[in-house]
mmCIF file of C-alpha atoms in Angstrom:
data_model
loop_
_atom_site.group_PDB
_atom_site.id
_atom_site.type_symbol
_atom_site.label_atom_id
_atom_site.label_comp_id
_atom_site.label_asym_id
_atom_site.label_seq_id
_atom_site.Cartn_x
_atom_site.Cartn_y
_atom_site.Cartn_z
ATOM 1 C CA UNK A 1 24.366 -11.694 12.117
ATOM 2 C CA UNK A 2 24.170 -8.969 9.665
ATOM 3 C CA UNK A 3 26.373 -5.996 8.584
ATOM 4 C CA UNK A 4 23.317 -4.022 7.690
ATOM 5 C CA UNK A 5 23.938 -0.535 8.793
ATOM 6 C CA UNK A 6 21.276 1.782 10.820
ATOM 7 C CA UNK A 7 20.113 1.393 14.602
ATOM 8 C CA UNK A 8 18.900 -1.979 15.872
ATOM 9 C CA UNK A 9 15.335 -0.618 15.538
ATOM 10 C CA UNK A 10 15.625 0.609 11.901
ATOM 11 C CA UNK A 11 17.459 -2.816 11.054
ATOM 12 C CA UNK A 12 14.787 -4.833 12.515
ATOM 13 C CA UNK A 13 11.941 -2.995 10.781
ATOM 14 C CA UNK A 14 13.667 -2.695 7.460
ATOM 15 C CA UNK A 15 14.221 -6.666 7.699
ATOM 16 C CA UNK A 16 10.853 -7.337 8.883
ATOM 17 C CA UNK A 17 9.219 -5.173 6.099
ATOM 18 C CA UNK A 18 11.344 -6.863 3.363
ATOM 19 C CA UNK A 19 10.448 -10.582 4.598
ATOM 20 C CA UNK A 20 6.861 -9.917 5.528
ATOM 21 C CA UNK A 21 6.360 -8.584 2.149
ATOM 22 C CA UNK A 22 8.389 -11.656 0.373
ATOM 23 C CA UNK A 23 7.230 -14.463 2.432
ATOM 24 C CA UNK A 24 4.140 -13.400 4.451
ATOM 25 C CA UNK A 25 3.801 -12.255 8.076
ATOM 26 C CA UNK A 26 2.739 -15.893 9.540
ATOM 27 C CA UNK A 27 5.608 -17.361 7.685
ATOM 28 C CA UNK A 28 8.327 -15.392 9.215
ATOM 29 C CA UNK A 29 9.169 -16.129 12.955
ATOM 30 C CA UNK A 30 10.713 -13.918 15.415
ATOM 31 C CA UNK A 31 13.935 -15.961 15.587
ATOM 32 C CA UNK A 32 14.283 -15.464 11.851
ATOM 33 C CA UNK A 33 13.580 -11.601 12.142
ATOM 34 C CA UNK A 34 16.341 -11.252 14.978
ATOM 35 C CA UNK A 35 18.934 -13.427 13.129
ATOM 36 C CA UNK A 36 18.137 -11.539 9.682
ATOM 37 C CA UNK A 37 18.437 -8.018 11.621
ATOM 38 C CA UNK A 38 21.510 -9.141 13.426
ATOM 39 C CA UNK A 39 19.880 -8.463 16.839
ATOM 40 C CA UNK A 40 18.711 -10.869 19.783
ATOM 41 C CA UNK A 41 14.841 -11.555 20.223
ATOM 42 C CA UNK A 42 15.393 -9.728 23.432
ATOM 43 C CA UNK A 43 16.432 -6.523 21.421
ATOM 44 C CA UNK A 44 13.425 -6.919 19.048
ATOM 45 C CA UNK A 45 10.812 -7.176 21.738
ATOM 46 C CA UNK A 46 12.492 -4.164 23.765
ATOM 47 C CA UNK A 47 11.832 -2.241 20.605
ATOM 48 C CA UNK A 48 8.306 -3.595 19.376
ATOM 49 C CA UNK A 49 6.981 -5.248 22.301
ATOM 50 C CA UNK A 50 5.689 -8.229 20.286
ATOM 51 C CA UNK A 51 5.383 -9.736 16.807
ATOM 52 C CA UNK A 52 2.208 -7.888 16.498
ATOM 53 C CA UNK A 53 3.638 -4.777 17.536
ATOM 54 C CA UNK A 54 6.296 -5.081 14.849
ATOM 55 C CA UNK A 55 3.782 -5.872 12.169
ATOM 56 C CA UNK A 56 1.951 -2.747 13.087
ATOM 57 C CA UNK A 57 5.064 -0.776 13.054
ATOM 58 C CA UNK A 58 5.843 -2.323 9.636
ATOM 59 C CA UNK A 59 2.289 -1.345 8.158
ATOM 60 C CA UNK A 60 2.411 2.214 9.766
ATOM 61 C CA UNK A 61 5.870 2.773 7.987
ATOM 62 C CA UNK A 62 4.657 1.089 4.542
ATOM 63 C CA UNK A 63 1.387 3.660 4.638
ATOM 64 C CA UNK A 64 4.020 6.656 5.439
ATOM 65 C CA UNK A 65 5.811 5.652 2.370
ATOM 66 C CA UNK A 66 2.715 4.977 0.292
ATOM 67 C CA UNK A 67 1.470 8.540 1.204
ATOM 68 C CA UNK A 68 5.099 9.900 0.216
ATOM 69 C CA UNK A 69 4.728 8.241 -3.188
ATOM 70 C CA UNK A 70 1.407 9.821 -3.599
ATOM 71 C CA UNK A 71 2.550 13.314 -2.800
ATOM 72 C CA UNK A 72 5.635 12.784 -5.087
ATOM 73 C CA UNK A 73 3.650 11.372 -8.118
ATOM 74 C CA UNK A 74 1.082 13.957 -7.714
ATOM 75 C CA UNK A 75 3.331 16.881 -7.363
ATOM 76 C CA UNK A 76 2.835 19.245 -10.333
ATOM 77 C CA UNK A 77 -0.651 17.760 -10.996
ATOM 78 C CA UNK A 78 -3.025 20.681 -11.665
ATOM 79 C CA UNK A 79 -6.020 18.987 -13.294
ATOM 80 C CA UNK A 80 -8.354 16.342 -11.679
ATOM 81 C CA UNK A 81 -7.328 14.004 -14.697
ATOM 82 C CA UNK A 82 -3.732 14.636 -14.128
ATOM 83 C CA UNK A 83 -4.229 13.782 -10.275
ATOM 84 C CA UNK A 84 -6.210 10.531 -10.930
ATOM 85 C CA UNK A 85 -3.619 9.456 -13.411
ATOM 86 C CA UNK A 86 -0.814 10.233 -10.914
ATOM 87 C CA UNK A 87 -2.706 7.765 -8.492
ATOM 88 C CA UNK A 88 -2.757 4.975 -11.221
ATOM 89 C CA UNK A 89 0.928 5.771 -11.801
ATOM 90 C CA UNK A 90 1.597 5.415 -7.854
ATOM 91 C CA UNK A 91 -0.283 2.205 -7.785
ATOM 92 C CA UNK A 92 1.544 1.045 -10.842
ATOM 93 C CA UNK A 93 5.024 1.824 -9.336
ATOM 94 C CA UNK A 94 4.334 -0.250 -6.198
ATOM 95 C CA UNK A 95 2.677 -3.096 -7.861
ATOM 96 C CA UNK A 96 5.372 -3.538 -10.263
ATOM 97 C CA UNK A 97 8.273 -3.162 -7.845
ATOM 98 C CA UNK A 98 9.513 -6.474 -6.024
ATOM 99 C CA UNK A 99 8.389 -8.743 -8.540
ATOM 100 C CA UNK A 100 4.423 -8.050 -8.424
ATOM 101 C CA UNK A 101 3.931 -9.321 -4.846
ATOM 102 C CA UNK A 102 0.646 -7.202 -4.679
ATOM 103 C CA UNK A 103 -0.761 -4.876 -2.377
ATOM 104 C CA UNK A 104 1.330 -5.240 1.307
ATOM 105 C CA UNK A 105 -2.159 -4.114 2.793
ATOM 106 C CA UNK A 106 -4.174 -6.428 1.081
ATOM 107 C CA UNK A 107 -1.514 -9.337 1.718
ATOM 108 C CA UNK A 108 -1.444 -8.397 5.363
ATOM 109 C CA UNK A 109 -5.390 -7.962 5.769
ATOM 110 C CA UNK A 110 -5.633 -11.729 4.475
ATOM 111 C CA UNK A 111 -3.240 -12.889 7.116
ATOM 112 C CA UNK A 112 -4.345 -10.664 10.121
ATOM 113 C CA UNK A 113 -7.612 -12.323 10.604
ATOM 114 C CA UNK A 114 -8.188 -11.103 14.159
ATOM 115 C CA UNK A 115 -10.243 -7.939 14.110
ATOM 116 C CA UNK A 116 -8.614 -6.572 17.154
ATOM 117 C CA UNK A 117 -5.053 -7.087 15.691
ATOM 118 C CA UNK A 118 -3.111 -3.477 15.968
ATOM 119 C CA UNK A 119 -2.349 -3.977 12.280
ATOM 120 C CA UNK A 120 -5.904 -3.967 11.172
ATOM 121 C CA UNK A 121 -6.469 -0.340 12.030
ATOM 122 C CA UNK A 122 -3.456 0.759 9.727
ATOM 123 C CA UNK A 123 -4.881 -1.180 6.844
ATOM 124 C CA UNK A 124 -8.058 0.423 7.195
ATOM 125 C CA UNK A 125 -6.537 3.802 7.584
ATOM 126 C CA UNK A 126 -4.572 3.208 4.421
ATOM 127 C CA UNK A 127 -7.596 1.968 2.328
ATOM 128 C CA UNK A 128 -9.494 4.822 3.855
ATOM 129 C CA UNK A 129 -6.890 7.728 2.955
ATOM 130 C CA UNK A 130 -6.830 6.258 -0.778
ATOM 131 C CA UNK A 131 -10.555 6.748 -0.727
ATOM 132 C CA UNK A 132 -10.364 10.245 0.488
ATOM 133 C CA UNK A 133 -7.829 11.192 -1.887
ATOM 134 C CA UNK A 134 -9.998 9.920 -4.833
ATOM 135 C CA UNK A 135 -12.787 11.643 -3.367
ATOM 136 C CA UNK A 136 -11.095 15.086 -3.219
ATOM 137 C CA UNK A 137 -10.144 14.435 -6.882
ATOM 138 C CA UNK A 138 -13.799 13.686 -7.805
ATOM 139 C CA UNK A 139 -14.968 17.035 -5.925
ATOM 140 C CA UNK A 140 -12.393 19.127 -7.673
ATOM 141 C CA UNK A 141 -13.507 17.584 -10.880
ATOM 142 C CA UNK A 142 -17.128 18.724 -10.300
ATOM 143 C CA UNK A 143 -18.554 15.076 -10.018
ATOM 144 C CA UNK A 144 -22.135 15.207 -8.827
ATOM 145 C CA UNK A 145 -21.542 12.362 -6.271
ATOM 146 C CA UNK A 146 -17.848 12.291 -5.528
ATOM 147 C CA UNK A 147 -17.789 9.510 -2.898
ATOM 148 C CA UNK A 148 -19.625 7.231 -5.455
ATOM 149 C CA UNK A 149 -17.047 8.128 -8.249
ATOM 150 C CA UNK A 150 -13.927 7.882 -5.810
ATOM 151 C CA UNK A 151 -15.447 4.402 -4.874
ATOM 152 C CA UNK A 152 -15.789 3.087 -8.242
ATOM 153 C CA UNK A 153 -12.013 4.217 -8.884
ATOM 154 C CA UNK A 154 -10.863 2.616 -5.804
ATOM 155 C CA UNK A 155 -12.456 -0.557 -7.124
ATOM 156 C CA UNK A 156 -10.784 -0.361 -10.381
ATOM 157 C CA UNK A 157 -7.522 0.392 -8.698
ATOM 158 C CA UNK A 158 -7.583 -2.559 -6.176
ATOM 159 C CA UNK A 159 -8.908 -4.909 -8.801
ATOM 160 C CA UNK A 160 -6.304 -4.058 -11.076
ATOM 161 C CA UNK A 161 -3.508 -4.682 -8.703
ATOM 162 C CA UNK A 162 -4.882 -8.068 -7.997
ATOM 163 C CA UNK A 163 -5.157 -8.691 -11.571
ATOM 164 C CA UNK A 164 -1.634 -7.570 -12.319
ATOM 165 C CA UNK A 165 -0.140 -9.187 -9.258
ATOM 166 C CA UNK A 166 -1.716 -12.663 -10.584
ATOM 167 C CA UNK A 167 -0.600 -11.947 -14.379
ATOM 168 C CA UNK A 168 2.745 -10.369 -13.219
ATOM 169 C CA UNK A 169 2.028 -7.624 -16.049
ATOM 170 C CA UNK A 170 0.682 -4.133 -15.747
ATOM 171 C CA UNK A 171 -1.737 -4.119 -18.402
ATOM 172 C CA UNK A 172 -4.725 -4.542 -16.110
ATOM 173 C CA UNK A 173 -3.731 -1.074 -14.553
ATOM 174 C CA UNK A 174 -3.425 0.590 -17.796
ATOM 175 C CA UNK A 175 -6.873 -0.873 -18.755
ATOM 176 C CA UNK A 176 -8.240 0.491 -15.181
ATOM 177 C CA UNK A 177 -6.552 3.734 -15.777
ATOM 178 C CA UNK A 178 -8.513 4.208 -19.125
ATOM 179 C CA UNK A 179 -11.815 3.135 -17.563
ATOM 180 C CA UNK A 180 -11.386 5.487 -14.754
ATOM 181 C CA UNK A 181 -10.624 8.400 -17.088
ATOM 182 C CA UNK A 182 -13.764 7.796 -19.005
ATOM 183 C CA UNK A 183 -15.571 7.679 -15.713
ATOM 184 C CA UNK A 184 -14.216 10.964 -14.860
ATOM 185 C CA UNK A 185 -15.136 12.478 -18.400
ATOM 186 C CA UNK A 186 -18.634 11.044 -18.058
ATOM 187 C CA UNK A 187 -19.290 12.251 -14.397
ATOM 188 C CA UNK A 188 -17.712 15.794 -14.587
ATOM 189 C CA UNK A 189 -19.511 16.291 -17.824
ATOM 190 C CA UNK A 190 -16.363 16.857 -20.151
#
């Protein structure tokens, strides 16, 4: 049992989030989750209904924290260039944290192959939210086709995260950041 503070629900979710990210969703069993959170399986099921319910809640909480990170790193950014740089800063902060384990949403998406899994919708909502955020930046910059530019930035970000994770080095994110700024200047005509 654990002495980790907080309600049983909070402990379960915090423990699951850590273990799912460190070891993978499928590799972590309910028995391990319950034991590490200091609860019974009955308590875990009472709060989340199933492991799939816990996975979905974990992803929803991760999405909420990610959006808070974007808000925080973007605070005070006035220009499109500053806002775009802030997104790269947020990606780097999350990629470098916890030993370059990669994007938790991509990692989960690889494991959750059932298109009906409740976590799939949350993963898609997260990625769509990033594209929307980027589209708003491209619109503010006056790019002629904001959604196309946003998709290119999104691909630079996502590809750089994968490469940075594999190399355990943030250099790919820095290079993608420079490329995104070049694209912004070309598309916005300045």
